[in-house]
PDB file of C-alpha atoms and ligand atoms in Angstrom:
ATOM      1  CA  MET A  26     -13.117  13.712   3.899  1.00 35.00           C
ATOM      2  CA  THR A  27     -15.463  11.410   2.079  1.00 36.00           C
ATOM      3  CA  THR A  28     -19.019  12.802   1.738  1.00 40.00           C
ATOM      4  CA  VAL A  29     -21.315  11.292   4.271  1.00 41.00           C
ATOM      5  CA  ALA A  30     -24.786  11.539   2.882  1.00 47.00           C
ATOM      6  CA  PRO A  31     -27.963   9.688   3.734  1.00 48.00           C
ATOM      7  CA  ARG A  32     -28.349   6.439   1.753  1.00 51.00           C
ATOM      8  CA  SER A  33     -30.739   6.645  -1.196  1.00 55.00           C
ATOM      9  CA  VAL A  34     -33.497   4.113  -1.647  1.00 58.00           C
ATOM     10  CA  ASP A  35     -31.610   2.575  -4.598  1.00 76.00           C
ATOM     11  CA  PRO A  36     -28.634   0.418  -3.844  1.00 70.00           C
ATOM     12  CA  GLU A  37     -27.252   0.929  -7.346  1.00 78.00           C
ATOM     13  CA  VAL A  38     -27.258   4.685  -6.761  1.00 84.00           C
ATOM     14  CA  ASP A  39     -25.440   4.113  -3.422  1.00 82.00           C
ATOM     15  CA  ALA A  40     -22.865   1.956  -5.115  1.00 79.00           C
ATOM     16  CA  VAL A  41     -22.021   4.694  -7.626  1.00 83.00           C
ATOM     17  CA  ARG A  42     -21.914   7.378  -4.953  1.00 83.00           C
ATOM     18  CA  HIS A  43     -19.588   5.285  -2.755  1.00 79.00           C
ATOM     19  CA  HIS A  44     -16.889   5.826  -5.442  1.00 82.00           C
ATOM     20  CA  TYR A  45     -17.880   9.102  -7.143  1.00 84.00           C
ATOM     21  CA  GLU A  46     -18.680  11.164  -4.022  1.00 84.00           C
ATOM     22  CA  VAL A  47     -15.147  11.032  -2.662  1.00 87.00           C
ATOM     23  CA  SER A  48     -14.177  14.751  -2.472  1.00 94.00           C
ATOM     24  CA  ASN A  49     -13.503  16.837  -5.587  1.00 96.00           C
ATOM     25  CA  ASP A  50     -10.148  17.892  -3.987  1.00 97.00           C
ATOM     26  CA  PHE A  51      -9.082  14.253  -3.942  1.00 97.00           C
ATOM     27  CA  TYR A  52     -10.188  13.641  -7.527  1.00 97.00           C
ATOM     28  CA  ARG A  53      -8.351  16.818  -8.613  1.00 98.00           C
ATOM     29  CA  LEU A  54      -5.166  15.452  -7.040  1.00 98.00           C
ATOM     30  CA  LEU A  55      -5.695  12.131  -8.777  1.00 98.00           C
ATOM     31  CA  LEU A  56      -6.897  13.231 -12.216  1.00 98.00           C
ATOM     32  CA  GLY A  57      -5.229  16.611 -12.665  1.00 97.00           C
ATOM     33  CA  PRO A  58      -6.773  19.797 -14.033  1.00 97.00           C
ATOM     34  CA  THR A  59      -8.746  18.155 -16.854  1.00 97.00           C
ATOM     35  CA  MET A  60     -10.678  16.001 -14.379  1.00 98.00           C
ATOM     36  CA  MET A  61     -11.230  13.229 -16.997  1.00 98.00           C
ATOM     37  CA  TYR A  62     -11.723   9.769 -15.543  1.00 96.00           C
ATOM     38  CA  SER A  63     -11.242   7.652 -18.672  1.00 97.00           C
ATOM     39  CA  GLY A  64      -8.596   6.767 -21.186  1.00 96.00           C
ATOM     40  CA  GLY A  65      -6.458   9.358 -22.958  1.00 97.00           C
ATOM     41  CA  TYR A  66      -4.723   9.553 -26.347  1.00 98.00           C
ATOM     42  CA  TRP A  67      -1.005   9.633 -25.783  1.00 98.00           C
ATOM     43  CA  GLU A  68       1.436   9.770 -28.705  1.00 97.00           C
ATOM     44  CA  GLN A  69       4.465   7.540 -28.887  1.00 95.00           C
ATOM     45  CA  GLY A  70       7.168   8.447 -26.297  1.00 96.00           C
ATOM     46  CA  GLU A  71       5.133  11.017 -24.441  1.00 98.00           C
ATOM     47  CA  ASP A  72       5.447  11.169 -20.684  1.00 98.00           C
ATOM     48  CA  LEU A  73       2.240   9.836 -19.123  1.00 98.00           C
ATOM     49  CA  VAL A  74       1.933  12.442 -16.339  1.00 98.00           C
ATOM     50  CA  ALA A  75       3.370  15.502 -18.130  1.00 98.00           C
ATOM     51  CA  THR A  76       0.967  15.037 -21.084  1.00 98.00           C
ATOM     52  CA  LEU A  77      -2.110  13.660 -19.207  1.00 98.00           C
ATOM     53  CA  ASP A  78      -4.170  16.845 -19.882  1.00 98.00           C
ATOM     54  CA  GLU A  79      -3.250  16.990 -23.553  1.00 98.00           C
ATOM     55  CA  ALA A  80      -3.934  13.278 -23.965  1.00 98.00           C
ATOM     56  CA  GLN A  81      -7.394  13.747 -22.516  1.00 98.00           C
ATOM     57  CA  GLU A  82      -8.193  16.816 -24.611  1.00 98.00           C
ATOM     58  CA  ARG A  83      -7.009  15.095 -27.776  1.00 98.00           C
ATOM     59  CA  LYS A  84      -9.396  12.233 -27.020  1.00 98.00           C
ATOM     60  CA  LEU A  85     -12.312  14.585 -26.472  1.00 98.00           C
ATOM     61  CA  ASP A  86     -11.642  16.369 -29.772  1.00 98.00           C
ATOM     62  CA  VAL A  87     -11.495  13.082 -31.657  1.00 98.00           C
ATOM     63  CA  PHE A  88     -14.805  11.997 -30.022  1.00 98.00           C
ATOM     64  CA  ALA A  89     -16.491  15.320 -30.849  1.00 98.00           C
ATOM     65  CA  ALA A  90     -15.417  14.932 -34.542  1.00 98.00           C
ATOM     66  CA  LEU A  91     -16.575  11.245 -34.659  1.00 98.00           C
ATOM     67  CA  ALA A  92     -19.988  12.233 -33.296  1.00 98.00           C
ATOM     68  CA  GLY A  93     -20.260  15.191 -35.748  1.00 98.00           C
ATOM     69  CA  ALA A  94     -20.797  17.415 -32.750  1.00 98.00           C
ATOM     70  CA  GLN A  95     -19.107  20.544 -34.218  1.00 98.00           C
ATOM     71  CA  GLY A  96     -21.589  23.419 -34.063  1.00 98.00           C
ATOM     72  CA  ALA A  97     -24.428  21.149 -32.903  1.00 98.00           C
ATOM     73  CA  ARG A  98     -27.430  22.653 -31.191  1.00 98.00           C
ATOM     74  CA  ARG A  99     -27.846  20.096 -28.386  1.00 98.00           C
ATOM     75  CA  VAL A 100     -25.604  17.256 -27.216  1.00 98.00           C
ATOM     76  CA  LEU A 101     -25.908  14.649 -24.415  1.00 98.00           C
ATOM     77  CA  ASP A 102     -23.123  13.159 -22.224  1.00 98.00           C
ATOM     78  CA  ILE A 103     -24.289  10.102 -20.242  1.00 98.00           C
ATOM     79  CA  GLY A 104     -22.181   9.698 -17.115  1.00 97.00           C
ATOM     80  CA  CYS A 105     -20.594  13.098 -17.519  1.00 98.00           C
ATOM     81  CA  GLY A 106     -18.131  13.035 -14.590  1.00 97.00           C
ATOM     82  CA  TRP A 107     -16.893  16.534 -13.786  1.00 98.00           C
ATOM     83  CA  GLY A 108     -18.205  18.002 -16.969  1.00 98.00           C
ATOM     84  CA  THR A 109     -14.962  18.267 -18.995  1.00 98.00           C
ATOM     85  CA  MET A 110     -16.527  16.962 -22.190  1.00 98.00           C
ATOM     86  CA  LEU A 111     -19.546  19.297 -21.709  1.00 98.00           C
ATOM     87  CA  ASN A 112     -17.256  22.245 -21.263  1.00 98.00           C
ATOM     88  CA  ARG A 113     -15.010  21.387 -24.194  1.00 98.00           C
ATOM     89  CA  LEU A 114     -18.047  20.872 -26.515  1.00 98.00           C
ATOM     90  CA  THR A 115     -19.462  24.267 -25.680  1.00 98.00           C
ATOM     91  CA  THR A 116     -16.170  26.276 -25.502  1.00 98.00           C
ATOM     92  CA  VAL A 117     -14.118  24.667 -28.298  1.00 98.00           C
ATOM     93  CA  HIS A 118     -16.595  22.923 -30.615  1.00 98.00           C
ATOM     94  CA  GLY A 119     -19.363  25.454 -30.797  1.00 98.00           C
ATOM     95  CA  VAL A 120     -22.122  23.335 -29.247  1.00 98.00           C
ATOM     96  CA  GLU A 121     -25.037  25.508 -28.103  1.00 98.00           C
ATOM     97  CA  GLU A 122     -26.228  23.337 -25.203  1.00 98.00           C
ATOM     98  CA  ALA A 123     -24.563  20.369 -23.619  1.00 98.00           C
ATOM     99  CA  VAL A 124     -26.564  18.229 -21.159  1.00 98.00           C
ATOM    100  CA  GLY A 125     -24.829  15.927 -18.700  1.00 98.00           C
ATOM    101  CA  LEU A 126     -26.176  13.102 -16.615  1.00 98.00           C
ATOM    102  CA  THR A 127     -24.493  11.868 -13.438  1.00 97.00           C
ATOM    103  CA  LEU A 128     -25.564  10.293 -10.138  1.00 94.00           C
ATOM    104  CA  SER A 129     -22.850  12.136  -8.213  1.00 94.00           C
ATOM    105  CA  ARG A 130     -23.955  15.281  -6.359  1.00 93.00           C
ATOM    106  CA  THR A 131     -20.293  16.312  -5.820  1.00 95.00           C
ATOM    107  CA  GLN A 132     -19.730  16.208  -9.585  1.00 96.00           C
ATOM    108  CA  GLU A 133     -22.846  18.294 -10.148  1.00 97.00           C
ATOM    109  CA  ALA A 134     -21.416  20.875  -7.642  1.00 97.00           C
ATOM    110  CA  PHE A 135     -18.099  20.823  -9.434  1.00 97.00           C
ATOM    111  CA  ILE A 136     -19.738  21.454 -12.878  1.00 98.00           C
ATOM    112  CA  ALA A 137     -21.822  24.292 -11.350  1.00 98.00           C
ATOM    113  CA  GLY A 138     -18.466  25.889 -10.359  1.00 97.00           C
ATOM    114  CA  LEU A 139     -17.482  25.993 -14.061  1.00 97.00           C
ATOM    115  CA  ASP A 140     -20.113  28.612 -14.459  1.00 97.00           C
ATOM    116  CA  ASN A 141     -20.815  27.768 -18.079  1.00 98.00           C
ATOM    117  CA  PRO A 142     -24.354  28.834 -19.060  1.00 98.00           C
ATOM    118  CA  ARG A 143     -24.413  26.367 -21.998  1.00 98.00           C
ATOM    119  CA  ILE A 144     -24.114  23.400 -19.657  1.00 98.00           C
ATOM    120  CA  THR A 145     -27.106  21.677 -17.976  1.00 98.00           C
ATOM    121  CA  THR A 146     -26.298  18.963 -15.397  1.00 98.00           C
ATOM    122  CA  ARG A 147     -28.857  16.558 -14.161  1.00 97.00           C
ATOM    123  CA  VAL A 148     -28.379  14.231 -11.211  1.00 95.00           C
ATOM    124  CA  GLU A 149     -30.383  11.619 -12.926  1.00 96.00           C
ATOM    125  CA  SER A 150     -29.927   8.073 -14.166  1.00 95.00           C
ATOM    126  CA  TRP A 151     -29.815   7.377 -17.897  1.00 97.00           C
ATOM    127  CA  ALA A 152     -32.777   5.043 -17.204  1.00 96.00           C
ATOM    128  CA  ASP A 153     -34.950   7.964 -16.167  1.00 96.00           C
ATOM    129  CA  HIS A 154     -33.816  10.515 -18.726  1.00 97.00           C
ATOM    130  CA  ALA A 155     -36.582  11.508 -21.137  1.00 96.00           C
ATOM    131  CA  THR A 156     -36.711  14.470 -23.456  1.00 95.00           C
ATOM    132  CA  ASP A 157     -38.928  15.950 -26.220  1.00 96.00           C
ATOM    133  CA  ASP A 158     -36.089  18.125 -27.367  1.00 97.00           C
ATOM    134  CA  LYS A 159     -33.899  15.621 -29.137  1.00 98.00           C
ATOM    135  CA  TYR A 160     -30.089  15.624 -29.152  1.00 98.00           C
ATOM    136  CA  ASP A 161     -27.849  15.911 -32.260  1.00 98.00           C
ATOM    137  CA  ALA A 162     -25.151  13.699 -30.798  1.00 98.00           C
ATOM    138  CA  ALA A 163     -24.487  11.679 -27.634  1.00 98.00           C
ATOM    139  CA  PHE A 164     -21.491  10.395 -25.706  1.00 98.00           C
ATOM    140  CA  CYS A 165     -20.989   7.809 -22.938  1.00 98.00           C
ATOM    141  CA  ILE A 166     -17.348   7.688 -21.841  1.00 98.00           C
ATOM    142  CA  ASN A 167     -16.396   4.839 -19.501  1.00 96.00           C
ATOM    143  CA  ALA A 168     -19.672   4.944 -17.601  1.00 96.00           C
ATOM    144  CA  LEU A 169     -21.671   2.039 -19.052  1.00 96.00           C
ATOM    145  CA  GLU A 170     -19.635  -0.241 -16.848  1.00 94.00           C
ATOM    146  CA  HIS A 171     -21.937   0.980 -13.981  1.00 91.00           C
ATOM    147  CA  PHE A 172     -25.255   0.744 -15.781  1.00 94.00           C
ATOM    148  CA  VAL A 173     -26.224  -2.925 -15.701  1.00 93.00           C
ATOM    149  CA  SER A 174     -25.947  -4.836 -12.433  1.00 90.00           C
ATOM    150  CA  SER A 175     -23.944  -8.079 -12.262  1.00 87.00           C
ATOM    151  CA  ASN A 176     -26.675  -9.266  -9.855  1.00 88.00           C
ATOM    152  CA  LEU A 177     -29.063  -9.680 -12.812  1.00 91.00           C
ATOM    153  CA  PRO A 178     -29.282 -13.043 -14.502  1.00 91.00           C
ATOM    154  CA  PRO A 179     -27.764 -12.978 -18.066  1.00 87.00           C
ATOM    155  CA  ARG A 180     -31.059 -12.718 -19.891  1.00 88.00           C
ATOM    156  CA  GLU A 181     -32.154  -9.747 -17.771  1.00 93.00           C
ATOM    157  CA  ARG A 182     -28.790  -8.075 -18.384  1.00 92.00           C
ATOM    158  CA  THR A 183     -29.263  -8.366 -22.143  1.00 91.00           C
ATOM    159  CA  LYS A 184     -32.740  -6.764 -21.790  1.00 94.00           C
ATOM    160  CA  ARG A 185     -31.186  -3.948 -19.676  1.00 95.00           C
ATOM    161  CA  TYR A 186     -28.512  -3.202 -22.297  1.00 96.00           C
ATOM    162  CA  ARG A 187     -31.259  -3.173 -24.921  1.00 97.00           C
ATOM    163  CA  PHE A 188     -33.216  -0.748 -22.771  1.00 97.00           C
ATOM    164  CA  PHE A 189     -30.087   1.440 -22.521  1.00 98.00           C
ATOM    165  CA  PHE A 190     -29.663   1.623 -26.312  1.00 98.00           C
ATOM    166  CA  GLY A 191     -33.466   2.217 -26.561  1.00 98.00           C
ATOM    167  CA  GLN A 192     -33.159   5.231 -24.229  1.00 98.00           C
ATOM    168  CA  VAL A 193     -30.347   6.661 -26.353  1.00 98.00           C
ATOM    169  CA  TYR A 194     -32.303   5.954 -29.510  1.00 98.00           C
ATOM    170  CA  LYS A 195     -35.314   7.831 -28.155  1.00 98.00           C
ATOM    171  CA  ALA A 196     -33.203  10.841 -27.100  1.00 98.00           C
ATOM    172  CA  LEU A 197     -31.448  11.263 -30.521  1.00 98.00           C
ATOM    173  CA  ASN A 198     -32.488  12.798 -33.818  1.00 98.00           C
ATOM    174  CA  PRO A 199     -32.524  10.300 -36.728  1.00 98.00           C
ATOM    175  CA  GLY A 200     -28.986   9.797 -38.116  1.00 98.00           C
ATOM    176  CA  ALA A 201     -27.387  11.306 -35.025  1.00 98.00           C
ATOM    177  CA  LYS A 202     -24.170   9.612 -33.794  1.00 98.00           C
ATOM    178  CA  PHE A 203     -23.474   8.088 -30.426  1.00 98.00           C
ATOM    179  CA  VAL A 204     -19.874   7.554 -29.288  1.00 98.00           C
ATOM    180  CA  LEU A 205     -19.491   5.018 -26.552  1.00 98.00           C
ATOM    181  CA  HIS A 206     -16.186   4.189 -24.765  1.00 98.00           C
ATOM    182  CA  THR A 207     -16.536   1.138 -22.586  1.00 97.00           C
ATOM    183  CA  MET A 208     -14.527  -1.655 -21.112  1.00 96.00           C
ATOM    184  CA  THR A 209     -15.526  -5.153 -22.168  1.00 97.00           C
ATOM    185  CA  ALA A 210     -14.449  -8.532 -20.928  1.00 94.00           C
ATOM    186  CA  GLU A 211     -12.597 -11.248 -22.826  1.00 91.00           C
ATOM    187  CA  ALA A 212     -13.388 -14.915 -22.186  1.00 78.00           C
ATOM    188  CA  GLN A 213      -9.932 -15.612 -20.660  1.00 75.00           C
ATOM    189  CA  PRO A 214      -8.839 -18.260 -18.176  1.00 78.00           C
ATOM    190  CA  MET A 215      -8.570 -16.929 -14.605  1.00 81.00           C
ATOM    191  CA  ASN A 216      -6.157 -17.643 -11.875  1.00 88.00           C
ATOM    192  CA  ARG A 217      -6.698 -17.278  -8.092  1.00 89.00           C
ATOM    193  CA  GLU A 218      -5.191 -13.770  -7.904  1.00 90.00           C
ATOM    194  CA  LEU A 219      -7.322 -12.464 -10.760  1.00 89.00           C
ATOM    195  CA  LEU A 220     -10.493 -13.952  -9.186  1.00 89.00           C
ATOM    196  CA  ALA A 221      -9.682 -12.248  -5.806  1.00 91.00           C
ATOM    197  CA  ASP A 222      -9.034  -8.928  -7.601  1.00 92.00           C
ATOM    198  CA  LEU A 223     -12.250  -9.151  -9.622  1.00 89.00           C
ATOM    199  CA  LYS A 224     -14.161  -9.924  -6.397  1.00 88.00           C
ATOM    200  CA  PHE A 225     -12.674  -6.807  -4.867  1.00 87.00           C
ATOM    201  CA  LEU A 226     -13.734  -4.698  -7.794  1.00 86.00           C
ATOM    202  CA  GLN A 227     -17.255  -6.103  -7.928  1.00 83.00           C
ATOM    203  CA  ARG A 228     -18.037  -6.446  -4.242  1.00 81.00           C
ATOM    204  CA  SER A 229     -16.062  -3.653  -2.599  1.00 77.00           C
ATOM    205  CA  GLU A 230     -15.193  -0.822  -4.928  1.00 78.00           C
ATOM    206  CA  PHE A 231     -17.883  -0.932  -7.630  1.00 82.00           C
ATOM    207  CA  GLU A 232     -20.613  -3.024  -6.106  1.00 81.00           C
ATOM    208  CA  GLY A 233     -22.609  -4.824  -8.765  1.00 81.00           C
ATOM    209  CA  MET A 234     -20.497  -3.535 -11.709  1.00 86.00           C
ATOM    210  CA  HIS A 235     -20.808  -5.751 -14.767  1.00 90.00           C
ATOM    211  CA  ILE A 236     -18.235  -5.413 -17.509  1.00 92.00           C
ATOM    212  CA  PRO A 237     -20.026  -6.668 -20.650  1.00 93.00           C
ATOM    213  CA  HIS A 238     -18.856  -8.762 -23.625  1.00 93.00           C
ATOM    214  CA  LEU A 239     -18.808  -6.843 -26.873  1.00 95.00           C
ATOM    215  CA  HIS A 240     -21.417  -9.168 -28.415  1.00 93.00           C
ATOM    216  CA  GLU A 241     -23.898  -8.219 -25.621  1.00 92.00           C
ATOM    217  CA  LEU A 242     -23.620  -4.612 -26.669  1.00 95.00           C
ATOM    218  CA  THR A 243     -23.766  -5.086 -30.449  1.00 94.00           C
ATOM    219  CA  ALA A 244     -26.771  -7.451 -30.048  1.00 93.00           C
ATOM    220  CA  ALA A 245     -28.528  -4.906 -27.814  1.00 95.00           C
ATOM    221  CA  ALA A 246     -27.957  -2.064 -30.313  1.00 96.00           C
ATOM    222  CA  GLU A 247     -29.044  -4.035 -33.374  1.00 95.00           C
ATOM    223  CA  GLY A 248     -32.017  -2.719 -35.268  1.00 96.00           C
ATOM    224  CA  GLN A 249     -31.823   0.652 -33.535  1.00 97.00           C
ATOM    225  CA  PHE A 250     -28.336   1.739 -34.528  1.00 98.00           C
ATOM    226  CA  GLU A 251     -26.016   1.173 -37.434  1.00 97.00           C
ATOM    227  CA  ILE A 252     -22.418   0.440 -36.488  1.00 97.00           C
ATOM    228  CA  VAL A 253     -19.935   2.995 -37.934  1.00 97.00           C
ATOM    229  CA  GLU A 254     -16.730   1.955 -36.262  1.00 97.00           C
ATOM    230  CA  ILE A 255     -15.425  -0.220 -33.437  1.00 97.00           C
ATOM    231  CA  VAL A 256     -11.846   0.266 -32.182  1.00 97.00           C
ATOM    232  CA  ASN A 257     -10.132  -1.453 -29.299  1.00 97.00           C
ATOM    233  CA  GLU A 258      -8.279   1.190 -27.244  1.00 97.00           C
ATOM    234  CA  ARG A 259      -7.272  -0.969 -24.365  1.00 96.00           C
ATOM    235  CA  GLU A 260      -3.859   0.814 -23.966  1.00 96.00           C
ATOM    236  CA  SER A 261      -5.467   4.258 -23.727  1.00 95.00           C
ATOM    237  CA  PHE A 262      -7.219   3.283 -20.457  1.00 97.00           C
ATOM    238  CA  ALA A 263      -4.328   1.265 -19.022  1.00 98.00           C
ATOM    239  CA  MET A 264      -2.039   4.260 -19.601  1.00 98.00           C
ATOM    240  CA  ALA A 265      -4.473   6.611 -17.876  1.00 98.00           C
ATOM    241  CA  CYS A 266      -4.645   4.265 -14.812  1.00 98.00           C
ATOM    242  CA  ARG A 267      -0.832   4.243 -14.712  1.00 98.00           C
ATOM    243  CA  ALA A 268      -0.742   8.076 -14.952  1.00 98.00           C
ATOM    244  CA  TRP A 269      -3.256   8.458 -12.072  1.00 98.00           C
ATOM    245  CA  LEU A 270      -1.261   5.999  -9.924  1.00 98.00           C
ATOM    246  CA  LYS A 271       1.863   8.106 -10.478  1.00 98.00           C
ATOM    247  CA  ARG A 272       0.061  11.310  -9.595  1.00 98.00           C
ATOM    248  CA  LEU A 273      -1.291   9.676  -6.447  1.00 98.00           C
ATOM    249  CA  ALA A 274       2.158   8.332  -5.449  1.00 98.00           C
ATOM    250  CA  ALA A 275       3.724  11.784  -5.969  1.00 98.00           C
ATOM    251  CA  ASP A 276       1.254  13.503  -3.621  1.00 98.00           C
ATOM    252  CA  ARG A 277       0.260  10.524  -1.401  1.00 98.00           C
ATOM    253  CA  ALA A 278       0.582  12.379   1.931  1.00 98.00           C
ATOM    254  CA  THR A 279      -1.883  15.078   0.743  1.00 98.00           C
ATOM    255  CA  ALA A 280      -4.243  12.421  -0.526  1.00 98.00           C
ATOM    256  CA  VAL A 281      -4.209  10.677   2.882  1.00 98.00           C
ATOM    257  CA  ALA A 282      -4.768  13.981   4.640  1.00 98.00           C
ATOM    258  CA  LEU A 283      -7.789  14.542   2.425  1.00 97.00           C
ATOM    259  CA  GLU A 284      -9.432  11.139   2.505  1.00 95.00           C
ATOM    260  CA  GLY A 285      -7.551   8.875   4.896  1.00 95.00           C
ATOM    261  CA  GLU A 286      -5.336   5.827   4.350  1.00 97.00           C
ATOM    262  CA  GLU A 287      -8.209   3.387   3.672  1.00 93.00           C
ATOM    263  CA  VAL A 288      -9.605   5.367   0.742  1.00 94.00           C
ATOM    264  CA  VAL A 289      -6.188   5.980  -0.798  1.00 96.00           C
ATOM    265  CA  ALA A 290      -5.243   2.262  -0.497  1.00 95.00           C
ATOM    266  CA  ARG A 291      -8.577   1.293  -2.087  1.00 94.00           C
ATOM    267  CA  PHE A 292      -7.873   3.552  -5.095  1.00 95.00           C
ATOM    268  CA  GLU A 293      -4.323   2.256  -5.422  1.00 97.00           C
ATOM    269  CA  ARG A 294      -5.559  -1.300  -5.470  1.00 95.00           C
ATOM    270  CA  TYR A 295      -8.416  -0.806  -7.919  1.00 94.00           C
ATOM    271  CA  LEU A 296      -6.328   1.301 -10.340  1.00 96.00           C
ATOM    272  CA  ASP A 297      -3.554  -1.309 -10.385  1.00 96.00           C
ATOM    273  CA  ILE A 298      -6.080  -4.072 -11.047  1.00 95.00           C
ATOM    274  CA  PHE A 299      -7.620  -2.147 -14.015  1.00 95.00           C
ATOM    275  CA  ALA A 300      -4.102  -1.318 -15.343  1.00 97.00           C
ATOM    276  CA  TYR A 301      -2.832  -4.912 -15.288  1.00 95.00           C
ATOM    277  CA  THR A 302      -6.055  -6.552 -16.512  1.00 95.00           C
ATOM    278  CA  LEU A 303      -6.089  -4.158 -19.508  1.00 96.00           C
ATOM    279  CA  GLU A 304      -2.379  -4.733 -20.194  1.00 96.00           C
ATOM    280  CA  ASP A 305      -2.868  -8.513 -19.879  1.00 94.00           C
ATOM    281  CA  LYS A 306      -5.763  -8.313 -22.386  1.00 94.00           C
ATOM    282  CA  PHE A 307      -8.364  -9.603 -19.858  1.00 94.00           C
ATOM    283  CA  PHE A 308     -10.338  -6.419 -20.413  1.00 95.00           C
ATOM    284  CA  ASN A 309     -10.699  -4.275 -23.491  1.00 97.00           C
ATOM    285  CA  ASN A 310     -11.718  -0.627 -23.841  1.00 97.00           C
ATOM    286  CA  PHE A 311     -13.750  -0.279 -27.058  1.00 97.00           C
ATOM    287  CA  ARG A 312     -14.539   2.952 -28.774  1.00 98.00           C
ATOM    288  CA  VAL A 313     -17.874   2.298 -30.458  1.00 98.00           C
ATOM    289  CA  THR A 314     -19.368   4.780 -32.878  1.00 98.00           C
ATOM    290  CA  ILE A 315     -22.941   4.078 -33.949  1.00 98.00           C
ATOM    291  CA  ALA A 316     -25.627   6.096 -35.830  1.00 98.00           C
ATOM    292  CA  ARG A 317     -29.325   6.144 -34.950  1.00 98.00           C
ATOM    293  CA  ARG A 318     -31.374   4.622 -37.647  1.00 97.00           C
ATOM    294  CA  GLY A 319     -34.056   6.805 -39.225  1.00 88.00           C
TER     295      GLY A 319
HETATM  296  C1  SAM B  13     -15.657   6.760 -14.753  1.00 76.58           C
HETATM  297  S1  SAM B  13     -16.821   8.081 -14.581  1.00 76.58           S
HETATM  298  C2  SAM B  13     -16.596   8.715 -16.212  1.00 76.58           C
HETATM  299  C3  SAM B  13     -16.839  10.201 -16.240  1.00 76.58           C
HETATM  300  C4  SAM B  13     -16.581  10.871 -17.592  1.00 76.58           C
HETATM  301  N1  SAM B  13     -17.371  10.363 -18.633  1.00 76.58           N
HETATM  302  C5  SAM B  13     -15.129  10.877 -17.906  1.00 76.58           C
HETATM  303  O1  SAM B  13     -14.775  10.196 -18.889  1.00 76.58           O
HETATM  304  O2  SAM B  13     -14.353  11.519 -17.204  1.00 76.58           O
HETATM  305  C6  SAM B  13     -18.456   7.352 -14.632  1.00 76.58           C
HETATM  306  C7  SAM B  13     -19.604   8.329 -14.539  1.00 76.58           C
HETATM  307  O3  SAM B  13     -20.819   7.613 -14.679  1.00 76.58           O
HETATM  308  C8  SAM B  13     -21.771   8.160 -13.837  1.00 76.58           C
HETATM  309  N2  SAM B  13     -22.879   7.201 -13.690  1.00 76.58           N
HETATM  310  C9  SAM B  13     -22.845   6.029 -13.090  1.00 76.58           C
HETATM  311  N3  SAM B  13     -24.081   5.409 -13.114  1.00 76.58           N
HETATM  312  C10 SAM B  13     -24.896   6.278 -13.778  1.00 76.58           C
HETATM  313  C11 SAM B  13     -26.266   6.273 -14.089  1.00 76.58           C
HETATM  314  N4  SAM B  13     -27.054   5.186 -13.810  1.00 76.58           N
HETATM  315  N5  SAM B  13     -26.798   7.309 -14.775  1.00 76.58           N
HETATM  316  C12 SAM B  13     -26.017   8.354 -15.087  1.00 76.58           C
HETATM  317  N6  SAM B  13     -24.720   8.447 -14.793  1.00 76.58           N
HETATM  318  C13 SAM B  13     -24.172   7.408 -14.077  1.00 76.58           C
HETATM  319  C14 SAM B  13     -21.012   8.501 -12.588  1.00 76.58           C
HETATM  320  O4  SAM B  13     -21.803   9.402 -11.757  1.00 76.58           O
HETATM  321  C15 SAM B  13     -19.806   9.139 -13.231  1.00 76.58           C
HETATM  322  O5  SAM B  13     -19.980  10.458 -13.573  1.00 76.58           O
END
């Protein structure tokens, strides 16, 4: 069943835990063995479910190459989920130490179970992470969507994004690369159904989530990072949502036994909303590679 833990003093932390502290068994059923909760790289004609794991691993390998992480001494993954990237960096890409940040205690427990001495997991917000031992590369894969509250007025949001890039800047060595995968919003006309669905996302499932516009991010990174590449990979995330929905449908009775009908129905609704809004080009999913200025 869903973890029932005392509420923290921070409503933003509670909002993240509401979603990410559903049991690891449920997430394994949903996401499959790779436990990646973000877009994958499928090739033309591949079956979404049969190649989910491969598609996720392909993406991680492309990200590792883009960040120049091969053989790196120390790498950071901000919003590390169940540690799949940390594990791949240290077991396939020769990284000596991979540090992951998450707010989810169930994710931390899952990563501990990987028993990989090269991984350090911290239940800590990106906003509080400080280190004297700088990183050679960093990643943030579909986590930024949780980092800046929609309850902030626009000007404060911009400052918060700037603070985020400032934190990454301080943590990295000069010239080090940062690969960010994030949804962004397009300025599209809305209809009543879409408004109701966005309200559900923002008020019920991911309270306070703000999906930024690309220009908010590029403005916030300016001066601290040089842009290397920006690619819109909207389909990669929509396809992952469709694959997870199929996995859930195929084993729905087990999912309900694990978490109850209400949780399963919530997940079905939110995944369908993300899938169709990405397919309809209301949301994007940008892969942004930037390099820390010297
Ligand atoms: C959609 S999951 C993505 C996980 C992983 N990157 C992946 O691609 O599978 C978002 C992650 O962001 C983390 N997160 C949310 N807010 C955070 C914060 N303020 N600081 C650090 N991690 C945070 C969650 O705990 C979760 O691990």
